[in-house]
mmCIF file of N, CA and C in Angstrom:
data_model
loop_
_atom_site.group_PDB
_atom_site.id
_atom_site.type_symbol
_atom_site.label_atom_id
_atom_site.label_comp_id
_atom_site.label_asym_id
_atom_site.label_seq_id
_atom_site.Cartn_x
_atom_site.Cartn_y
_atom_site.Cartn_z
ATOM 1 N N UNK A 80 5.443 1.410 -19.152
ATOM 2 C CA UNK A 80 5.280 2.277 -18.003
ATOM 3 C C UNK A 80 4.454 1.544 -16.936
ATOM 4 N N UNK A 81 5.163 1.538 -15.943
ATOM 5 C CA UNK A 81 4.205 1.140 -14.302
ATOM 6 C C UNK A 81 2.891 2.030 -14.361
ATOM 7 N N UNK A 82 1.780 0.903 -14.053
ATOM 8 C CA UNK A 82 0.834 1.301 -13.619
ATOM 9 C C UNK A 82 -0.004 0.585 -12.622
ATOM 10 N N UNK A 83 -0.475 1.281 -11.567
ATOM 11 C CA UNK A 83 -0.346 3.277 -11.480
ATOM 12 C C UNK A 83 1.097 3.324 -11.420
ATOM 13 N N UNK A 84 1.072 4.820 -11.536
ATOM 14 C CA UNK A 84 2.784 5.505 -11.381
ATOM 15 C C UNK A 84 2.805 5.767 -9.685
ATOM 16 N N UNK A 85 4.632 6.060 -9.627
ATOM 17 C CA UNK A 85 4.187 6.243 -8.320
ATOM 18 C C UNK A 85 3.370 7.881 -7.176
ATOM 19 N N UNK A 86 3.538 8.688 -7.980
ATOM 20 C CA UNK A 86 2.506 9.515 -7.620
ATOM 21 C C UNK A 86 1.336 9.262 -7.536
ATOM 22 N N UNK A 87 0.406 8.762 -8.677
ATOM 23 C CA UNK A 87 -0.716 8.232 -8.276
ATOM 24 C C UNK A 87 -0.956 6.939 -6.894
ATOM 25 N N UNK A 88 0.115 6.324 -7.030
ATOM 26 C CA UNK A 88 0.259 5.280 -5.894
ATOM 27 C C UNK A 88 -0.023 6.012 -4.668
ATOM 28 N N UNK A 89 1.285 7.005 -4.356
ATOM 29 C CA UNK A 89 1.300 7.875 -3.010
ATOM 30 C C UNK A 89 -0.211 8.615 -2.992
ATOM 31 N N UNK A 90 -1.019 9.267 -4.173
ATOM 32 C CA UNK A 90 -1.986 10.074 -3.927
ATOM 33 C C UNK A 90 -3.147 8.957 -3.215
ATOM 34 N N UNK A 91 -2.909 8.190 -3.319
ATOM 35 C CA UNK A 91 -4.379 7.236 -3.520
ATOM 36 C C UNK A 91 -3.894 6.557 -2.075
ATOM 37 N N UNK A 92 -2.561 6.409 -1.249
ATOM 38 C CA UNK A 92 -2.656 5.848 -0.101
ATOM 39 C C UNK A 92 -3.003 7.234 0.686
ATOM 40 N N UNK A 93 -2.781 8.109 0.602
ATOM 41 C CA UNK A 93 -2.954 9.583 1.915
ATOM 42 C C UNK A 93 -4.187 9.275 1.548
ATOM 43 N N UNK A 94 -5.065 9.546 0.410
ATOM 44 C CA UNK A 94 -6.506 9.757 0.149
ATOM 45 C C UNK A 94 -7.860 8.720 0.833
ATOM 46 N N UNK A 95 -6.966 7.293 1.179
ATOM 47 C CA UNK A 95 -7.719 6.564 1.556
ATOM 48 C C UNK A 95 -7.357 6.582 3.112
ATOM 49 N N UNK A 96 -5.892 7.278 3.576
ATOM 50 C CA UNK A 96 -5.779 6.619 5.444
ATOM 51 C C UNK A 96 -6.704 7.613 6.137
ATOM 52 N N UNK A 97 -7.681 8.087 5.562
ATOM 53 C CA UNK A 97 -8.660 9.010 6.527
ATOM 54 C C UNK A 97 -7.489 9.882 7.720
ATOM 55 N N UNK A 98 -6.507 10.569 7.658
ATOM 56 C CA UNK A 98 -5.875 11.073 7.919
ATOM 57 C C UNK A 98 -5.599 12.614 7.529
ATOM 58 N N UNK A 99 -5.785 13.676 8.215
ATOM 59 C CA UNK A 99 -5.469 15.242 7.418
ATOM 60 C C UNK A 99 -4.420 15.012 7.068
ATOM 61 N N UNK A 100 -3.030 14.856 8.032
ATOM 62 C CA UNK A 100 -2.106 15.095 7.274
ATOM 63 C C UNK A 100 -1.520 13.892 6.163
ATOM 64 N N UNK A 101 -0.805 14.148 5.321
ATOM 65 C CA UNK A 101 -0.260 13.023 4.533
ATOM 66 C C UNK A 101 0.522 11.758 5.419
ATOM 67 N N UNK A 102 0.326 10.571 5.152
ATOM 68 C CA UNK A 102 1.237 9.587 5.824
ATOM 69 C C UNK A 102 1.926 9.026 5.057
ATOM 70 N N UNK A 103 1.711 9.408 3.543
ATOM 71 C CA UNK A 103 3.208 8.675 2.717
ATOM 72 C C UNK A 103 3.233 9.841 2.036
ATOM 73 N N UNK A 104 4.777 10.600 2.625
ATOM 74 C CA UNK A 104 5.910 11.617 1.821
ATOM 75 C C UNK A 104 6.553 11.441 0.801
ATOM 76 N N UNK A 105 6.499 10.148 0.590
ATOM 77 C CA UNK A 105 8.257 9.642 -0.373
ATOM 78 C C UNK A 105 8.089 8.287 -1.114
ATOM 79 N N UNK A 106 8.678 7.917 -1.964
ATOM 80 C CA UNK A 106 8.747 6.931 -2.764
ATOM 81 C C UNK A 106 9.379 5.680 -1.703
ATOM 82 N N UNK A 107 10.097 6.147 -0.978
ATOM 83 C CA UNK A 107 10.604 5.027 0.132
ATOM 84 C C UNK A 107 9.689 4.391 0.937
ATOM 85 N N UNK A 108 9.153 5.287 1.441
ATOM 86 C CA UNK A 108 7.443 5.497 2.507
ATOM 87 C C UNK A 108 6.400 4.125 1.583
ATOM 88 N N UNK A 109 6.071 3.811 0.220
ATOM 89 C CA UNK A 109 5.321 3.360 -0.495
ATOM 90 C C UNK A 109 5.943 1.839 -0.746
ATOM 91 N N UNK A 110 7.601 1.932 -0.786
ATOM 92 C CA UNK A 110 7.834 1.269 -0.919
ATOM 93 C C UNK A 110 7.985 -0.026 -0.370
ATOM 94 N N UNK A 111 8.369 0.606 0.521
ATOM 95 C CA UNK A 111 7.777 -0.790 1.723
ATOM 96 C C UNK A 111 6.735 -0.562 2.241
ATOM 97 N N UNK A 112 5.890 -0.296 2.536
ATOM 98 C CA UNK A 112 4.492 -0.590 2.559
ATOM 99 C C UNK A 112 3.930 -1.934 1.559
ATOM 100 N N UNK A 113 4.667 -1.708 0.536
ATOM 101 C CA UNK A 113 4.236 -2.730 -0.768
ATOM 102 C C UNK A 113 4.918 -3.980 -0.800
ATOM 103 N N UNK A 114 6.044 -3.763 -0.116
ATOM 104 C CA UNK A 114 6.731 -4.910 0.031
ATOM 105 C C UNK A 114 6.474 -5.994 1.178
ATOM 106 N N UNK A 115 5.884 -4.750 2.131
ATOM 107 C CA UNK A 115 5.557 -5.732 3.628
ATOM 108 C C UNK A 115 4.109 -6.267 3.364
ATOM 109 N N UNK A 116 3.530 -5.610 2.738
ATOM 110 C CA UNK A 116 2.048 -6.320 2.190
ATOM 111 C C UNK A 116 2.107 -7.326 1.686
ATOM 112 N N UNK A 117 3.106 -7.423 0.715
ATOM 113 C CA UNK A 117 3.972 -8.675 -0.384
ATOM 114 C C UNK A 117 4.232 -10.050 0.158
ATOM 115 N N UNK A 118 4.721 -9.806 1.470
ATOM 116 C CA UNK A 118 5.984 -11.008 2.464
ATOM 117 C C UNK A 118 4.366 -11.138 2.757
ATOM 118 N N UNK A 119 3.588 -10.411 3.529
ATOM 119 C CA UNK A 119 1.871 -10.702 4.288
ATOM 120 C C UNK A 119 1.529 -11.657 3.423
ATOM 121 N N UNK A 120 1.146 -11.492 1.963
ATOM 122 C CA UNK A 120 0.814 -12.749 0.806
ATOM 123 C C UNK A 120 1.490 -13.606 0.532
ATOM 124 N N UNK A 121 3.049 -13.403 0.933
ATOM 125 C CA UNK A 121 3.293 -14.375 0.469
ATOM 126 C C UNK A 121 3.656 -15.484 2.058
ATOM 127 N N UNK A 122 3.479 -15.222 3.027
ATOM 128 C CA UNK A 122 3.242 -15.668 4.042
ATOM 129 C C UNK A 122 1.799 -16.160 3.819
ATOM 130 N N UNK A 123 0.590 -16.125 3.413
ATOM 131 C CA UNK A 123 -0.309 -16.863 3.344
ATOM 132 C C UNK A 123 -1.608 -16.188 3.796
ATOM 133 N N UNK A 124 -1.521 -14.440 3.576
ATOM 134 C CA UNK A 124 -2.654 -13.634 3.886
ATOM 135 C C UNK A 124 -3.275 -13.514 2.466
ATOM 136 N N UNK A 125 -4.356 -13.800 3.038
ATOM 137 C CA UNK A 125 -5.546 -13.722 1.522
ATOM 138 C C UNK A 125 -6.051 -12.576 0.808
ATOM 139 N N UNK A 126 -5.343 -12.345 -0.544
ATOM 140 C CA UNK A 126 -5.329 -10.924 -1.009
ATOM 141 C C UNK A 126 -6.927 -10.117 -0.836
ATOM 142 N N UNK A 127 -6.982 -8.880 -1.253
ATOM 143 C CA UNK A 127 -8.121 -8.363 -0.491
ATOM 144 C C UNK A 127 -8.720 -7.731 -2.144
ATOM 145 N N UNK A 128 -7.776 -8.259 -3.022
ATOM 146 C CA UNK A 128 -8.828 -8.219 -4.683
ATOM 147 C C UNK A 128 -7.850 -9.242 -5.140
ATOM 148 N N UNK A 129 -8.822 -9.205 -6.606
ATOM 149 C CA UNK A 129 -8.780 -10.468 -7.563
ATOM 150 C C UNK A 129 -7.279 -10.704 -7.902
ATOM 151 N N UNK A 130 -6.749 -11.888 -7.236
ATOM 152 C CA UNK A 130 -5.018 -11.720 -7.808
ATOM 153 C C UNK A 130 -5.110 -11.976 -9.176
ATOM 154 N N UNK A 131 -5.921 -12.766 -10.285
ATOM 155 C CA UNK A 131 -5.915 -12.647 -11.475
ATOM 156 C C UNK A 131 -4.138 -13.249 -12.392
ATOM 157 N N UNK A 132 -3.448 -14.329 -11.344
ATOM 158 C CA UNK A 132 -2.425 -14.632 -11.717
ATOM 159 C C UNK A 132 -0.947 -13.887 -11.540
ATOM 160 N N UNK A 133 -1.526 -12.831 -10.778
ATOM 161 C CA UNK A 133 0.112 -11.920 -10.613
ATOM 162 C C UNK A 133 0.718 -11.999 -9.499
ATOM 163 N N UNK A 134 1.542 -11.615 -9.373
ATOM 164 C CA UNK A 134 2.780 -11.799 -8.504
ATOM 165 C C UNK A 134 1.977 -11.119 -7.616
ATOM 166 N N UNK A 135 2.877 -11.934 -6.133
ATOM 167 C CA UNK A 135 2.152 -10.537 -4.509
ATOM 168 C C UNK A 135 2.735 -8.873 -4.706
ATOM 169 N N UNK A 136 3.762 -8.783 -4.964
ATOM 170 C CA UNK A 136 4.066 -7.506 -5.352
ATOM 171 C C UNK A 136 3.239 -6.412 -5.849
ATOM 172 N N UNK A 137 2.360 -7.407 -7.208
ATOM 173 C CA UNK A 137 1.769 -6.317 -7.795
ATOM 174 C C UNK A 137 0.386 -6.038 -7.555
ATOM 175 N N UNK A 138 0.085 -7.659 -6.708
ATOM 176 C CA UNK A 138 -1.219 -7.569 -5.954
ATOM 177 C C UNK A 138 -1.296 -6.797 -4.829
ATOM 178 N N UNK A 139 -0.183 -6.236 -4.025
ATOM 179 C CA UNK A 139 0.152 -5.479 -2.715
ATOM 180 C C UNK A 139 0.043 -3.930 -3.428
ATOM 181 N N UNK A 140 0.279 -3.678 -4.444
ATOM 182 C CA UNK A 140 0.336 -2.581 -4.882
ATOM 183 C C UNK A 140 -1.066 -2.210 -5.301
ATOM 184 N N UNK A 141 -2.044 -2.995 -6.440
ATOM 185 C CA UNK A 141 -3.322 -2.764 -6.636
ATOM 186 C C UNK A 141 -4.079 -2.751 -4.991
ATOM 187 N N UNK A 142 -3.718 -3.098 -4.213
ATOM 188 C CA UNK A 142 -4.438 -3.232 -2.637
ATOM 189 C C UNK A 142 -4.539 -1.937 -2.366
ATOM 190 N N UNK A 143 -3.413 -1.408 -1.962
ATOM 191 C CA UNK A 143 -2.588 -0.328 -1.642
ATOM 192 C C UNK A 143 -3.659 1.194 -2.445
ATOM 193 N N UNK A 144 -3.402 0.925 -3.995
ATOM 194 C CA UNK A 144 -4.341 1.753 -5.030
ATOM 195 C C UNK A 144 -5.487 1.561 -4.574
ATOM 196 N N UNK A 145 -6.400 0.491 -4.717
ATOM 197 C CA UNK A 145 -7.945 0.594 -4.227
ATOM 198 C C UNK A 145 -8.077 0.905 -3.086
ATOM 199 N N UNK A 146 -7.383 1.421 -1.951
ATOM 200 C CA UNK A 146 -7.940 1.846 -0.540
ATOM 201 C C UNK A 146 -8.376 0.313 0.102
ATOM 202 N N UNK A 147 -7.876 -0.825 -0.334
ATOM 203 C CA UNK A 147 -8.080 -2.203 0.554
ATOM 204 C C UNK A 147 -6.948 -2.297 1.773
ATOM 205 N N UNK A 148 -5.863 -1.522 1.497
ATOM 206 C CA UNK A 148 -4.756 -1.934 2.476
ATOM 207 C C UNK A 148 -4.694 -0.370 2.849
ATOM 208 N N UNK A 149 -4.466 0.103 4.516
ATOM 209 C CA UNK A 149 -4.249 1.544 4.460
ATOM 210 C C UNK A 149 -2.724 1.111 5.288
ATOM 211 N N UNK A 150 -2.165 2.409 4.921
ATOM 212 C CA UNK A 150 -0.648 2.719 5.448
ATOM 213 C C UNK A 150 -1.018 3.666 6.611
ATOM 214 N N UNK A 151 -0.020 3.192 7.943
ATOM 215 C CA UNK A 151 -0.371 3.825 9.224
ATOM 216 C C UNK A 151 0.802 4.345 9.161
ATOM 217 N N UNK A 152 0.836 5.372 10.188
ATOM 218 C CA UNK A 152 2.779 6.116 10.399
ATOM 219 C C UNK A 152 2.919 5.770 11.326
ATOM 220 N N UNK A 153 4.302 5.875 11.801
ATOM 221 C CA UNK A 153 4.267 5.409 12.983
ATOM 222 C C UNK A 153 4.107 6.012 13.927
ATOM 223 N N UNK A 154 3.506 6.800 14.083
ATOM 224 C CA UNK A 154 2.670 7.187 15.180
ATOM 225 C C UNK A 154 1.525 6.194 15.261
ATOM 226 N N UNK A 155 0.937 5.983 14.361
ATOM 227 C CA UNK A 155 -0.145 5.225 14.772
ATOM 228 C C UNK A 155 -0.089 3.856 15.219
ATOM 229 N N UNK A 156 1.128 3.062 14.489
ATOM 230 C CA UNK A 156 1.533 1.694 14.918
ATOM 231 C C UNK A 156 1.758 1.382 16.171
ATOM 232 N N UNK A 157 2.288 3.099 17.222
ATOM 233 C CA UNK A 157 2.809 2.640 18.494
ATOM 234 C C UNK A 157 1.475 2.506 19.451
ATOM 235 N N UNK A 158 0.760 3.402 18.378
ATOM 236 C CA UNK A 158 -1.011 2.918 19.328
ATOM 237 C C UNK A 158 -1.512 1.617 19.205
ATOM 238 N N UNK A 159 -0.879 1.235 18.244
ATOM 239 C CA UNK A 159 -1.710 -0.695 18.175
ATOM 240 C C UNK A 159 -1.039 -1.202 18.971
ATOM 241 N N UNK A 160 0.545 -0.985 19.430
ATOM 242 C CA UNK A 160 1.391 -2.049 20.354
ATOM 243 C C UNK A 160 0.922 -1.962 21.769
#
């Protein structure tokens, strides 16, 4: 079994984007989030915990879980452009 699961995944990104409403709805929503974090490492961004030998995938995902990486919606992305 994946761990975390992905409920706990989704609970733990709304819980950390300091946001009322939820910004990840869906298993899709998480999913790339984790993946674009992934291409970020594996492009040559320096993970933000101990990679400990694992793949960027699963290091994008523990990020994601500890509140090191937050997920924006896009509403908020069009405020950074």
């Amino acid at each position: 079994m994946l761990r975390p699961s992905f409920n706990e995944l989704v609970d733990a990104a709304n819980k950390y984007s300091g946001q009322e409403e939820p910004v990840v709805e869906s298993r899709y929503s998480i999913v790339i989030a984790a993946a674009k974090r992934a291409r970020q490492l594996i492009d040559g961004d320096e993970p933000l915990v101990d990679p400990k030998g694992r793949k960027p995938l699963s290091i994008a995902i523990d990020e994601i879980y500890q509140g090191k990486v937050q997920i924006l919606s896009e509403d908020d992305t069009a405020d950074i452009d």
